[in-house]
XYZ file of C-alpha atoms in Angstrom:
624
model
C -23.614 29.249 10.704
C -23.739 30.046 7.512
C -21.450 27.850 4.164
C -20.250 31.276 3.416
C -18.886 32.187 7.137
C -17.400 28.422 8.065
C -16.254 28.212 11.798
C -13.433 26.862 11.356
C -10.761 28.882 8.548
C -7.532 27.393 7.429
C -4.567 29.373 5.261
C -1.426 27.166 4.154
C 1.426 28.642 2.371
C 4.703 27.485 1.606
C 6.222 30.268 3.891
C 10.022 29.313 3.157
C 10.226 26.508 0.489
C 14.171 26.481 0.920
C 13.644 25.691 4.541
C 11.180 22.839 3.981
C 8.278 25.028 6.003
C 4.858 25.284 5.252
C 2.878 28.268 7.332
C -0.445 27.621 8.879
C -3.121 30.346 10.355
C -6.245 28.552 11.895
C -9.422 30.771 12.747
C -11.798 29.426 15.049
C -14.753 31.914 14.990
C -16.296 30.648 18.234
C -14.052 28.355 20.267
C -14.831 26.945 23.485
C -15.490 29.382 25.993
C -13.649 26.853 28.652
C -10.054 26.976 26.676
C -10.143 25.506 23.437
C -8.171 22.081 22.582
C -6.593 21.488 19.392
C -4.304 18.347 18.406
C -2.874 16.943 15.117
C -3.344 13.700 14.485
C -0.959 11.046 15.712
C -1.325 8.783 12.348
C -2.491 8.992 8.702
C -5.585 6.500 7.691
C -3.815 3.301 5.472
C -0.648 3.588 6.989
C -0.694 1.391 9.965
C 2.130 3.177 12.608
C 2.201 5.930 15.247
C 4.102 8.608 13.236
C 3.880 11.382 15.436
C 3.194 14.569 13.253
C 2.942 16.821 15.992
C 6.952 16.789 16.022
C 7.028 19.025 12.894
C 5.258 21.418 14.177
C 8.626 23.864 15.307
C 6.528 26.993 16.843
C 3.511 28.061 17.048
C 1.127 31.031 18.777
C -2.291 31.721 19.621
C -4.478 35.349 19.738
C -7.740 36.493 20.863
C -8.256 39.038 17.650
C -5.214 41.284 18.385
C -3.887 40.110 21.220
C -1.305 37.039 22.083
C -3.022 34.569 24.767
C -1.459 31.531 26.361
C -0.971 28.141 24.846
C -0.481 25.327 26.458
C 1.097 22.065 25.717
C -0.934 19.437 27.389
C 0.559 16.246 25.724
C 2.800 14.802 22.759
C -0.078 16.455 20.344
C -2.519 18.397 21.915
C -2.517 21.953 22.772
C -4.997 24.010 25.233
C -5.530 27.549 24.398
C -7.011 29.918 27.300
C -9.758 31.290 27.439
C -10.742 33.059 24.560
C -14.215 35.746 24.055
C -14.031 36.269 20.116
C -12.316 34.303 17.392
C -9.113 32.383 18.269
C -6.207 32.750 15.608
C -3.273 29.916 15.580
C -0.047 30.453 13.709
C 2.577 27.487 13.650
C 4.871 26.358 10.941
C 5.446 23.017 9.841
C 8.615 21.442 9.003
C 7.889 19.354 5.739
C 10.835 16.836 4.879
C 9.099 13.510 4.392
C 9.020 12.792 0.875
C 6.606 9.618 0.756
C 3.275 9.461 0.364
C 2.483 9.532 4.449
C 3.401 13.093 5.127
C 4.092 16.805 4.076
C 7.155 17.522 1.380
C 7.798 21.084 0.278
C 11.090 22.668 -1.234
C 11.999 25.072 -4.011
C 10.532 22.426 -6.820
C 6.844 21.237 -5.121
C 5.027 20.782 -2.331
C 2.758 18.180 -1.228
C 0.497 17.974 2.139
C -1.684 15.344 3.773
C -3.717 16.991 5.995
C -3.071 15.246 9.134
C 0.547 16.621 9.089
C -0.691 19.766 8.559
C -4.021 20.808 9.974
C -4.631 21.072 13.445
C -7.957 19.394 14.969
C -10.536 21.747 16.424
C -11.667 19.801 19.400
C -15.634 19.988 19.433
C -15.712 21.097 15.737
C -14.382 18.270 13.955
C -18.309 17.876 12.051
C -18.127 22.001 10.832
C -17.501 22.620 8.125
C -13.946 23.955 7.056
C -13.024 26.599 4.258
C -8.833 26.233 3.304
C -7.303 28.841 1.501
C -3.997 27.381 -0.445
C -1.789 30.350 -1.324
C 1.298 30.318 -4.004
C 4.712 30.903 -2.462
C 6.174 34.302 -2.591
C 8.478 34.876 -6.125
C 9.289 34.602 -9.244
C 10.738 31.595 -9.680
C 6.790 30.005 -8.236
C 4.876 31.912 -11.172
C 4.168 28.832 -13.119
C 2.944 26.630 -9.966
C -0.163 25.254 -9.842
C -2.071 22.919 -7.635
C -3.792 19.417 -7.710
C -6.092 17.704 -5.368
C -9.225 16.191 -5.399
C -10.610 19.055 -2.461
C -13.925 20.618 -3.519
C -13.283 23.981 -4.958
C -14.274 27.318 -3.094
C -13.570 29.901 -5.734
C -9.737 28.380 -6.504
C -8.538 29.904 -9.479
C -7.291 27.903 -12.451
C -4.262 27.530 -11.044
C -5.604 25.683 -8.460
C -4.417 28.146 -5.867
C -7.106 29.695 -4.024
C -10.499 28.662 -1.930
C -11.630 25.149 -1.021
C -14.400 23.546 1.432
C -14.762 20.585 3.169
C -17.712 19.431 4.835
C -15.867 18.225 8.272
C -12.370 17.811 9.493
C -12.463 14.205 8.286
C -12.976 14.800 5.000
C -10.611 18.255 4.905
C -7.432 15.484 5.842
C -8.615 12.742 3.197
C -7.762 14.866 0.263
C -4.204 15.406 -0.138
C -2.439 18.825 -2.064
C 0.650 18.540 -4.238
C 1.756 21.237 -6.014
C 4.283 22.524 -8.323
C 4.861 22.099 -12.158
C 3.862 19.156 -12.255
C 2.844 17.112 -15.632
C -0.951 16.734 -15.873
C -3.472 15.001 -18.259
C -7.288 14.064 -17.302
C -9.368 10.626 -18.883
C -13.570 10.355 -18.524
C -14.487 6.830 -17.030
C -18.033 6.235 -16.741
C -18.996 10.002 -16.444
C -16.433 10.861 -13.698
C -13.304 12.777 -14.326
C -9.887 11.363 -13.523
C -6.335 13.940 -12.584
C -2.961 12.193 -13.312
C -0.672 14.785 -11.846
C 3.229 13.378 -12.347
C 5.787 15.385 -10.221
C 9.189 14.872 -11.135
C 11.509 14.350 -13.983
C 10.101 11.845 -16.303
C 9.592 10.812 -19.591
C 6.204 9.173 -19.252
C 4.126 8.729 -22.272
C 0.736 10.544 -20.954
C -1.653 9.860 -23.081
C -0.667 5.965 -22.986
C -0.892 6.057 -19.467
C -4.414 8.113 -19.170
C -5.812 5.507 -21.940
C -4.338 2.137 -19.483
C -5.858 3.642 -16.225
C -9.112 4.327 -18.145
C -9.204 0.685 -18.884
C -8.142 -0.495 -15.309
C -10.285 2.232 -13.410
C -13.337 0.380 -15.697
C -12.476 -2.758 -14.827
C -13.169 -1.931 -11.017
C -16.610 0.067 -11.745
C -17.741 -3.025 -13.689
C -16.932 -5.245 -9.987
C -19.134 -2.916 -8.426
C -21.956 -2.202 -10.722
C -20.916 1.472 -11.180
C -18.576 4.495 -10.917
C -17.461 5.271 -7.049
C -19.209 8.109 -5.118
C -16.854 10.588 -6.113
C -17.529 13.793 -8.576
C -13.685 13.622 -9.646
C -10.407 11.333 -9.202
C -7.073 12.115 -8.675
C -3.882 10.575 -9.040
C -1.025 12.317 -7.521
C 2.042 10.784 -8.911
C 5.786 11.572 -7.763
C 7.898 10.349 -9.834
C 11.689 9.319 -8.774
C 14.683 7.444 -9.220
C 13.875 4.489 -7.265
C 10.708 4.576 -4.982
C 7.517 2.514 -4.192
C 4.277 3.417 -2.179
C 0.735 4.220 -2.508
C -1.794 6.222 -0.353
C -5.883 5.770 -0.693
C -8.159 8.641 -0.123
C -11.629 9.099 -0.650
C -11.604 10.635 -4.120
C -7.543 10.199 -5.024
C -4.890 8.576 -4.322
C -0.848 9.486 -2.990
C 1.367 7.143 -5.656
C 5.454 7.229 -5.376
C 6.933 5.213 -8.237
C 10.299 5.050 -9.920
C 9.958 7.162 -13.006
C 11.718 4.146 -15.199
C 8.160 2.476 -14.287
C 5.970 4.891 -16.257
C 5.567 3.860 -19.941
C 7.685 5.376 -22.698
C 6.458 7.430 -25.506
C 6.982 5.724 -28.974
C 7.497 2.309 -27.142
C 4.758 -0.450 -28.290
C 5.973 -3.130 -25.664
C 5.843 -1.794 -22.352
C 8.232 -3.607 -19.668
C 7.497 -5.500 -17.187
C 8.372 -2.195 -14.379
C 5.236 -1.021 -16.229
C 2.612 -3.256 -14.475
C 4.637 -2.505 -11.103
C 3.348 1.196 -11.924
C -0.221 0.066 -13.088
C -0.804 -2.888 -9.990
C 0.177 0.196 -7.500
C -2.545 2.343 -9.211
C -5.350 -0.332 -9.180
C -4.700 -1.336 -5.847
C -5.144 2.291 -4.578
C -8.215 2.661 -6.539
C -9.852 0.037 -5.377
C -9.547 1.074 -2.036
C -12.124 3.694 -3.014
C -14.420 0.836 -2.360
C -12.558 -0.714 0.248
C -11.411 0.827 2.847
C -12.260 4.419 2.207
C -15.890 3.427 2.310
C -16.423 -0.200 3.217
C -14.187 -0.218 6.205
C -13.855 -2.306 9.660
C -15.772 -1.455 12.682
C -12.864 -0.645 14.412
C -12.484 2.393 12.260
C -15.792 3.881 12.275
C -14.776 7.027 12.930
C -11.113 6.246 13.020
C -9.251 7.777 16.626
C -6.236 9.260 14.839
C -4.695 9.894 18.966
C -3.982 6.276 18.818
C -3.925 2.600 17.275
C -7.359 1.189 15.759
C -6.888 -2.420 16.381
C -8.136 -4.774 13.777
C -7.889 -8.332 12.740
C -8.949 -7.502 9.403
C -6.922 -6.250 7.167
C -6.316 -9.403 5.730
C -9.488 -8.418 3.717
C -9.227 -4.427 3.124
C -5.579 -4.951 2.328
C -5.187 -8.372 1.332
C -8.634 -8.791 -0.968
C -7.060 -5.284 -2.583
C -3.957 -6.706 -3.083
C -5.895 -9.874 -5.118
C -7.278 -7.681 -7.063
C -5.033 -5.192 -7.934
C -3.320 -7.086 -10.686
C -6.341 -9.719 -11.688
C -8.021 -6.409 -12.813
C -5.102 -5.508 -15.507
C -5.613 -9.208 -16.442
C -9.475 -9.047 -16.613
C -8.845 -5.214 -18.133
C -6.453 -6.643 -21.262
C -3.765 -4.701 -19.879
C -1.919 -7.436 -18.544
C -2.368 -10.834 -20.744
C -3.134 -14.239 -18.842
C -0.111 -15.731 -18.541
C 1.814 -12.487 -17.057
C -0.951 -12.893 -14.845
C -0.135 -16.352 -13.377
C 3.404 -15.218 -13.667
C 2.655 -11.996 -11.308
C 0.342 -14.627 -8.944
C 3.658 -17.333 -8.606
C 5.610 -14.709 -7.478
C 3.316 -13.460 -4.509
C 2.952 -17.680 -3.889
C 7.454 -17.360 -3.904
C 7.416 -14.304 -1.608
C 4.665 -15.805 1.058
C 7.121 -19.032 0.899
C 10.336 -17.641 1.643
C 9.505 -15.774 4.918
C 9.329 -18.628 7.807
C 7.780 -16.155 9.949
C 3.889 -17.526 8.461
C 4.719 -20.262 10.279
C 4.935 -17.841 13.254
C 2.122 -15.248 12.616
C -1.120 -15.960 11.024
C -2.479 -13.556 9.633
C -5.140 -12.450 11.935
C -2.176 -11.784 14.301
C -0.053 -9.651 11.728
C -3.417 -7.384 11.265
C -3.554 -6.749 14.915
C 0.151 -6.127 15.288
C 0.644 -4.022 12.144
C 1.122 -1.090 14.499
C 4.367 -2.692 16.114
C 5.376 -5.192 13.622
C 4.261 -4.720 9.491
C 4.861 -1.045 9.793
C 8.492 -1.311 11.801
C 9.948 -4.167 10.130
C 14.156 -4.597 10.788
C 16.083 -7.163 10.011
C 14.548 -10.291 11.564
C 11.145 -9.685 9.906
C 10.881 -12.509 7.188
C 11.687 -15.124 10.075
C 8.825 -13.439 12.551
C 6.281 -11.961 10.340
C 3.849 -12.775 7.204
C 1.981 -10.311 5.545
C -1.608 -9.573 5.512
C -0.941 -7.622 2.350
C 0.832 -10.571 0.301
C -0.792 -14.036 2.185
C -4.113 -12.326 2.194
C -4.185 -12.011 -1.001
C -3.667 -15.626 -1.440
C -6.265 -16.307 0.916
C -8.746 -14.146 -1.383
C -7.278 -15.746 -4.429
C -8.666 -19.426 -1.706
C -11.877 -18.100 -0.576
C -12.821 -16.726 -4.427
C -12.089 -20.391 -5.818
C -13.731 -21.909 -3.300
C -16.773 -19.918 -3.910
C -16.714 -20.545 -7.254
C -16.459 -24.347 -6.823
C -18.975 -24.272 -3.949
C -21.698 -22.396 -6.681
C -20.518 -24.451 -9.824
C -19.453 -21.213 -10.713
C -22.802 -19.088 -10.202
C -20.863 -16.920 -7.241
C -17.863 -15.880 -6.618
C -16.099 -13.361 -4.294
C -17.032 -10.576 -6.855
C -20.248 -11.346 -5.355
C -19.140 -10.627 -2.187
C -17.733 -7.347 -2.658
C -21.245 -6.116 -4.483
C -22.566 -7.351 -0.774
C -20.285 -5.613 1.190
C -20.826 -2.222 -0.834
C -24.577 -2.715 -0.634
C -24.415 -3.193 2.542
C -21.381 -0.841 4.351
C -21.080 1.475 1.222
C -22.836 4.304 2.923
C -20.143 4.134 5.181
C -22.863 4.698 7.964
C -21.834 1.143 10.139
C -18.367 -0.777 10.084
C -17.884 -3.974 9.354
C -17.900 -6.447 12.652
C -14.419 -8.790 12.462
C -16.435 -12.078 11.838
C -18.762 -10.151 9.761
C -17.305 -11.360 6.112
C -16.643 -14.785 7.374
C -20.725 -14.869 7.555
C -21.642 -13.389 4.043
C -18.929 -15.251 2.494
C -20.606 -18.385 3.996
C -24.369 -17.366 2.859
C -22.968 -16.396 -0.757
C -21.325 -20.529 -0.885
C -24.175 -22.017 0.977
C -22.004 -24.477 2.698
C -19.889 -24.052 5.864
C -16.735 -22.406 5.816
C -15.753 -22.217 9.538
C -12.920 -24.657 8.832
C -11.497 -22.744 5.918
C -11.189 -19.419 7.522
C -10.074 -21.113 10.862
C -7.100 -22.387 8.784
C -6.587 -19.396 6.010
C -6.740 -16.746 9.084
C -6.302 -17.783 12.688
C -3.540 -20.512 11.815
C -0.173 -20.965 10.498
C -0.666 -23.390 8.240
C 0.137 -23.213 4.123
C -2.338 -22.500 2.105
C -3.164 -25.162 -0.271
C -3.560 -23.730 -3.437
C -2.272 -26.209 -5.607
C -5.733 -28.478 -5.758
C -7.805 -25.534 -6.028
C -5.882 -24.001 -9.274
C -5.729 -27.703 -10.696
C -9.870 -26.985 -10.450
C -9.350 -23.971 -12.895
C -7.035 -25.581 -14.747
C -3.474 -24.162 -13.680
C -0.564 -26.305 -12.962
C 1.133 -25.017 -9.935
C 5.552 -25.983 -9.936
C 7.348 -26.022 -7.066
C 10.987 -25.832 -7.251
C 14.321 -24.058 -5.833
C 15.527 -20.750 -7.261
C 17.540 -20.326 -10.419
C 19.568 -17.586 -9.320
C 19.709 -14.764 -6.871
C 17.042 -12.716 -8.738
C 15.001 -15.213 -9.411
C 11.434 -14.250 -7.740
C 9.228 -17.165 -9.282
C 7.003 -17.166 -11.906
C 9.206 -17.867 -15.008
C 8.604 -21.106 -16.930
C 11.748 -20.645 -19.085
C 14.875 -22.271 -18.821
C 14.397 -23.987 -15.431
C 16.363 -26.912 -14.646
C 15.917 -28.274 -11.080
C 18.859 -30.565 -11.241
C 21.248 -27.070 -12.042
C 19.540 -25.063 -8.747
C 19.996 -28.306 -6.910
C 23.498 -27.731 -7.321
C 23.575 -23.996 -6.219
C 25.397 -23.305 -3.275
C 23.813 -20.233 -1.165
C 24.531 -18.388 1.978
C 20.252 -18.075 3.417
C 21.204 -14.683 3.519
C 19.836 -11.268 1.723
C 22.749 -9.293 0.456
C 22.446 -5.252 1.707
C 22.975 -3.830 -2.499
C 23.306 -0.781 -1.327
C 27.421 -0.791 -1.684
C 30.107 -2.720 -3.014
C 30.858 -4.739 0.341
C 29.132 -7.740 0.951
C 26.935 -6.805 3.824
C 23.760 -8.886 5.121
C 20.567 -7.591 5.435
C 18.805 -10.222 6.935
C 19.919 -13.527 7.652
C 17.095 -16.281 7.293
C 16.009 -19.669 9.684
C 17.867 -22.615 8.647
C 20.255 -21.410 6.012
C 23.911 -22.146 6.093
C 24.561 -18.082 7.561
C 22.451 -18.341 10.573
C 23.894 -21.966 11.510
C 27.417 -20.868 11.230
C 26.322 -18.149 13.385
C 26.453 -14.902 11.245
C 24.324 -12.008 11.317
C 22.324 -8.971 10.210
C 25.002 -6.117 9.852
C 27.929 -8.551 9.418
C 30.119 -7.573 6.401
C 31.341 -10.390 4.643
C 35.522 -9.736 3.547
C 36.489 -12.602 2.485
C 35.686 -16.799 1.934
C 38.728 -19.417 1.738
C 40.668 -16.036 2.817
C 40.234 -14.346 -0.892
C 38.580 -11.135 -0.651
C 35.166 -10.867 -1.685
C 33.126 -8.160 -2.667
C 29.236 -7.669 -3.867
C 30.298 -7.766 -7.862
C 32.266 -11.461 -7.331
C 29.885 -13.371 -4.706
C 28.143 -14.942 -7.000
C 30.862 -15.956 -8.818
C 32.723 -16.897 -5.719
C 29.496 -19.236 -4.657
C 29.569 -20.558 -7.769
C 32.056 -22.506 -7.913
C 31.517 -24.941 -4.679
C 28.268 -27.082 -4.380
C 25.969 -28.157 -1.219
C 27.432 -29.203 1.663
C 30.778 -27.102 0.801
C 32.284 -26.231 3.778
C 34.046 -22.882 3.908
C 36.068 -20.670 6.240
C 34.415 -16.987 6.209
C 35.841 -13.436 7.543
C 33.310 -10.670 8.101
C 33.576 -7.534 9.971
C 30.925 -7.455 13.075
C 30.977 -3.603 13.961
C 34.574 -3.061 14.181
C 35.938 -6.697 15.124
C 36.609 -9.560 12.590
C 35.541 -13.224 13.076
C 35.955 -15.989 11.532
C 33.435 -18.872 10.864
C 32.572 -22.205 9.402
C 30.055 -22.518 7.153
C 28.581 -25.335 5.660
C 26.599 -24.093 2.028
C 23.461 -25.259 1.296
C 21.097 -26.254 -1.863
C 18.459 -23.179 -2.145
C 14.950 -24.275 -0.337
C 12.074 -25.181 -2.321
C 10.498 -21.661 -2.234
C 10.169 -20.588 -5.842
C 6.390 -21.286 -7.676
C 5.350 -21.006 -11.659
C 1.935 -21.713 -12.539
C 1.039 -22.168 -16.494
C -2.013 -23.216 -17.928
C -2.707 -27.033 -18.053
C -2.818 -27.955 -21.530
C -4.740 -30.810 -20.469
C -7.612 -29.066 -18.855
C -11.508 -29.943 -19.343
C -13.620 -27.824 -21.163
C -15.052 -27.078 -17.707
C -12.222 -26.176 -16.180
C -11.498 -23.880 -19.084
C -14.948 -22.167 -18.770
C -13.991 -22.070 -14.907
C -10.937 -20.406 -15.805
C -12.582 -17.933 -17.765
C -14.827 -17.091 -15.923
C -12.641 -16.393 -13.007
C -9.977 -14.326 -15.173
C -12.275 -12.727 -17.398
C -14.781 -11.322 -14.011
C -17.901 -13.795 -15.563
C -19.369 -16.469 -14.185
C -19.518 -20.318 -15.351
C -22.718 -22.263 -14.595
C -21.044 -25.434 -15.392
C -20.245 -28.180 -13.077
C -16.600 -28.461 -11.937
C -14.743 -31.659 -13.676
C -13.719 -32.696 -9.496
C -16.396 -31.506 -7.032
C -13.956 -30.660 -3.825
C -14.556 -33.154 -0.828
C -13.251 -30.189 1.559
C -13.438 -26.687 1.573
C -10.667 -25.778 4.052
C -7.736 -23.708 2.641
């Protein structure tokens, strides 16, 4: 076989973009004499659930050069084709109506593909290598298309429509295609070029934004002593109203974002919905690191037929997670104290969900499949997150480090190790593997902290550790409905000691007052309401989503008050007793009383250095 003849030929088009179908032809130039098997994968790498692609697929046919041979279906996503003594041709169409970052999207304004909704597996060729031909949809009104992705060009045109190669079917579904007219501006960082391609209305300031991902893409090649192994970056962006998610590949990265979080042009003081934008970026870029090529055992190779069981994505997601905003802080995009602000409010959100006294986290990795990834109503009271509590236990382990070393190592350190060692992407890393390094890096034991940070259910006790760095960690009860943690202002404990409040999440999605979820111990669940119930009226006066607050507001704990709500079609009627809001909410600031070595400690840990100096408390344990 020659580069120029691949075995294995792919041709996508957006067939009929006002029926949401993409067209495939597949050439296998020497299939398996037996019957050849082709499948499409069952689930997308990052995103942790059994999605079944195959379902889109809505016909497809098989020849033997001119003529039409049998196909058979042999299970949810594999197909057997017979027999077959030159080159076997597939055409199927895909049905592509999942706008998120997981799947395939395509109607008369873009299109966008991952390639495991699109590209069937050639069972004994998955390591040829694969040549895709991306064509423009038929029309005027598609002239001015053009294409994005990160794929290694095979004679595409400028457009981007055209020729690419990958080496193997692994890498042809790790680089995902958007196209369209889609805003586009490149940045240099470290001698690698970096795509932002925003689809979608928006008014985004591009040059701000190319200049602020320069600066946070740095601040992640400095962490790992160089640029990632990639000869280009791209950032697929799709903008819209209100939307959230993020995809890592190998050399870019799927991003869905509202398009009121991308900065304004002619605006000199971004909001806040900014560093929602910029966190989701850095946390997908470092997952070139981790994840794409440091990655568990258990996915090396990855079987995309069914679930990869791990217990640790507390580390490839939650680690991420820790550092996807300490790298705006360490970058100057994001100043110190927004920092502490943005930690408190992961320390609020780990708080308020009783179900981490449930799951540890070790569990939730392992049960992402059934659990993280199909979340319903009950989840806060049954589930914690490996995303959000592992990076608190990073936030733990990196401290601890730090205070083990006086300062000299840190979990910076350990990421260099685990890229020097698993970068190559050759071996996987074993489940008690980083427990081990992390241990040789603090040269003291730390069986008891990860026995408590990962296998338990107990808190994590953050509040000595930060007093080490010289952060002041409060603890108090929510100031209002939309108050997340992490704001120092105006607090007055005595005030949201005196809020009443249902322990309920209010569904904002209409004007009736309908729960969402319903959480352990507060005053809904004990009076015996539930997820789905729509709240009509308290004290029989009608109540609605724009006067609940106002309603709420004028008893105090301990209140006792009739409530109507509509279960399904039949109203009850309930006592409920209000309660005071839990102690869930966290601000840290800066202790103005610190040392001068826990203000080099400080630095050191928000500015990426080190700090040889002894802390001002050497810690008598290390557990979390």
């Amino acid at each position: 076989m020659t580069q120029d003849r691949p075995l294995v030929r792919y041709h996508i088009r957006p067939s009929h973009p006002e029926a949401h179908l993409f067209g495939v032809d597949l050439e296998v130039r020497e299939p398996d004499p037996a019957g050849q098997i082709l499948s499409l994968p069952a689930w997308i790498p990052g995103s942790y659930m059994v999605r079944e692609f195959a379902r889109n697929i809505v016909r497809i046919d098989a020849r033997c050069g001119r003529q039409r041979i049998a196909l058979e279906k042999i299970d949810k996503h594999t197909w057997r084709a017979a027999a077959c003594s030159g080159a076997l041709s597939l055409r199927y169409e895909v049905y592509a109506w999942d706008h998120s970052v997981r799947g395939a999207h395509l109607d008369t304004g873009h299109g966008f593909f991952n390639g495991t909704s699109v590209f069937l597996r050639v069972h004994g060729h998955e390591d040829a290598a694969c040549l895709v031909e991306i064509v423009r949809p038929e029309g005027r009104a598609y002239r001015h298309w053009r294409v994005a992705t990160a794929m290694a060009s095979a004679g595409a045109g400028a457009d981007g429509f055209g020729s690419y190669r990958a080496q193997d079917y692994d890498e042809l579904i790790d680089h995902p295609v958007e196209m369209g007219t889609f805003s586009l501006v490149t940045f240099n960082a470290r001698g690698v070029a970096h795509d932002i391609a925003i689809t979608g209305r928006h008014d985004c300031d591009m040059k701000r934004l190319a200049r602020d991902l320069k600066r946070m893409v740095e601040a992640h090649m400095s962490l790992f002593g160089g640029p990632p192994p990639v000869e280009r970056y791209v950032f697929l962006v799709s903008a819209v109203g209100e939307g959230y998610g993020g995809l890592e590949h190998r050399a870019s990265t799927a991003l869905m974002c509202s398009r009121y979080d991308l900065p304004r042009a002619r605006v000199a003081r971004q909001d806040e919905r900014y560093f929602t934008f910029l966190g989701l970026a850095s946390h997908e870029y470092f997952h070139t690191w981790n994840v794409k090529r440091i990655k568990p055992a258990a996915f090396t190779p990855y079987d995309l037929a069914r679930e990869n069981y791990t217990r640790l994505l507390w580390a490839f997601e939650g680690i991420t997670s820790y550092y996807d905003d300490l790298a705006l802080a360490r970058s100057g995009l994001m100043s110190r104290q927004q920092y502490l602000r943005c930690l408190a409010r992961t320390m609020t959100a780990v708080e308020r969900g009783s179900g981490r006294r449930k799951q540890s986290v070790s569990e939730s990795s392992f049960d992402a499949w059934i659990k993280y990834y199909r979340q319903d109503e009950n989840a806060p009271n049954a589930i914690v997150s490996y995303y959000a509590k592992g990076s608190l236990i990073a936030l733990a382990l990196d401290l601890t480090l730090r205070k083990a070393t006086r300062g000299r190592r840190s979990l910076d350190d350990l990421m260099r190790a685990l890229w020097r060692d698993f970068g190559d992407g050759r071996r996987g890393v074993a489940e008690t593997e980083i427990e081990a390094m992390a241990e040789r890096i603090a040269g003291v034991p730390l069986a008891r902290f990860f026995e408590r940070a990962l296998r338990s259910t107990e808190d994590m006790k953050l509040a000595g550790l930060l007093r080490d760095f010289g952060v002041r960690t409060h603890l108090g009860r929510a100031q209002s409905t939309s108050d997340r943690g992490g704001t120092p202002a105006a607090r007055n404990p005595a005030t949201a000691a005196q809020r009443a409040v249902l322990g309920a999440r209010i569904d904002s999605s209409g004007a009736e007052v309908k729960l969402g979820q319903v959480f352990d111990g507060g005053a809904a669940q004990a009076a015996g309401l539930a997820a789905g119930d729509v709240l009509v009226a308290i004290n029989r006066i009608r109540v609605a989503a724009a006067t609940l607050e106002t309603m709420l507001a004028r008893y105090r704990p301990g209140d006792v008050v009739e409530v109507s709500a509509f279960r399904r079609d039949e109203l009850i009627e309930r006592e409920l007793r209000l309660l005071a809001p839990p102690r869930d909410t966290y601000v840290l600031e800066p202790d103005p009383h610190a040392s001068a070595t826990q203000r080099r400690m400080r630095d050191a840990w928000l500015g990426g250095g080190k700090a040889t100096a002894r802390p001002a408390h050497r810690a008598r344990s290390l557990s979390a």
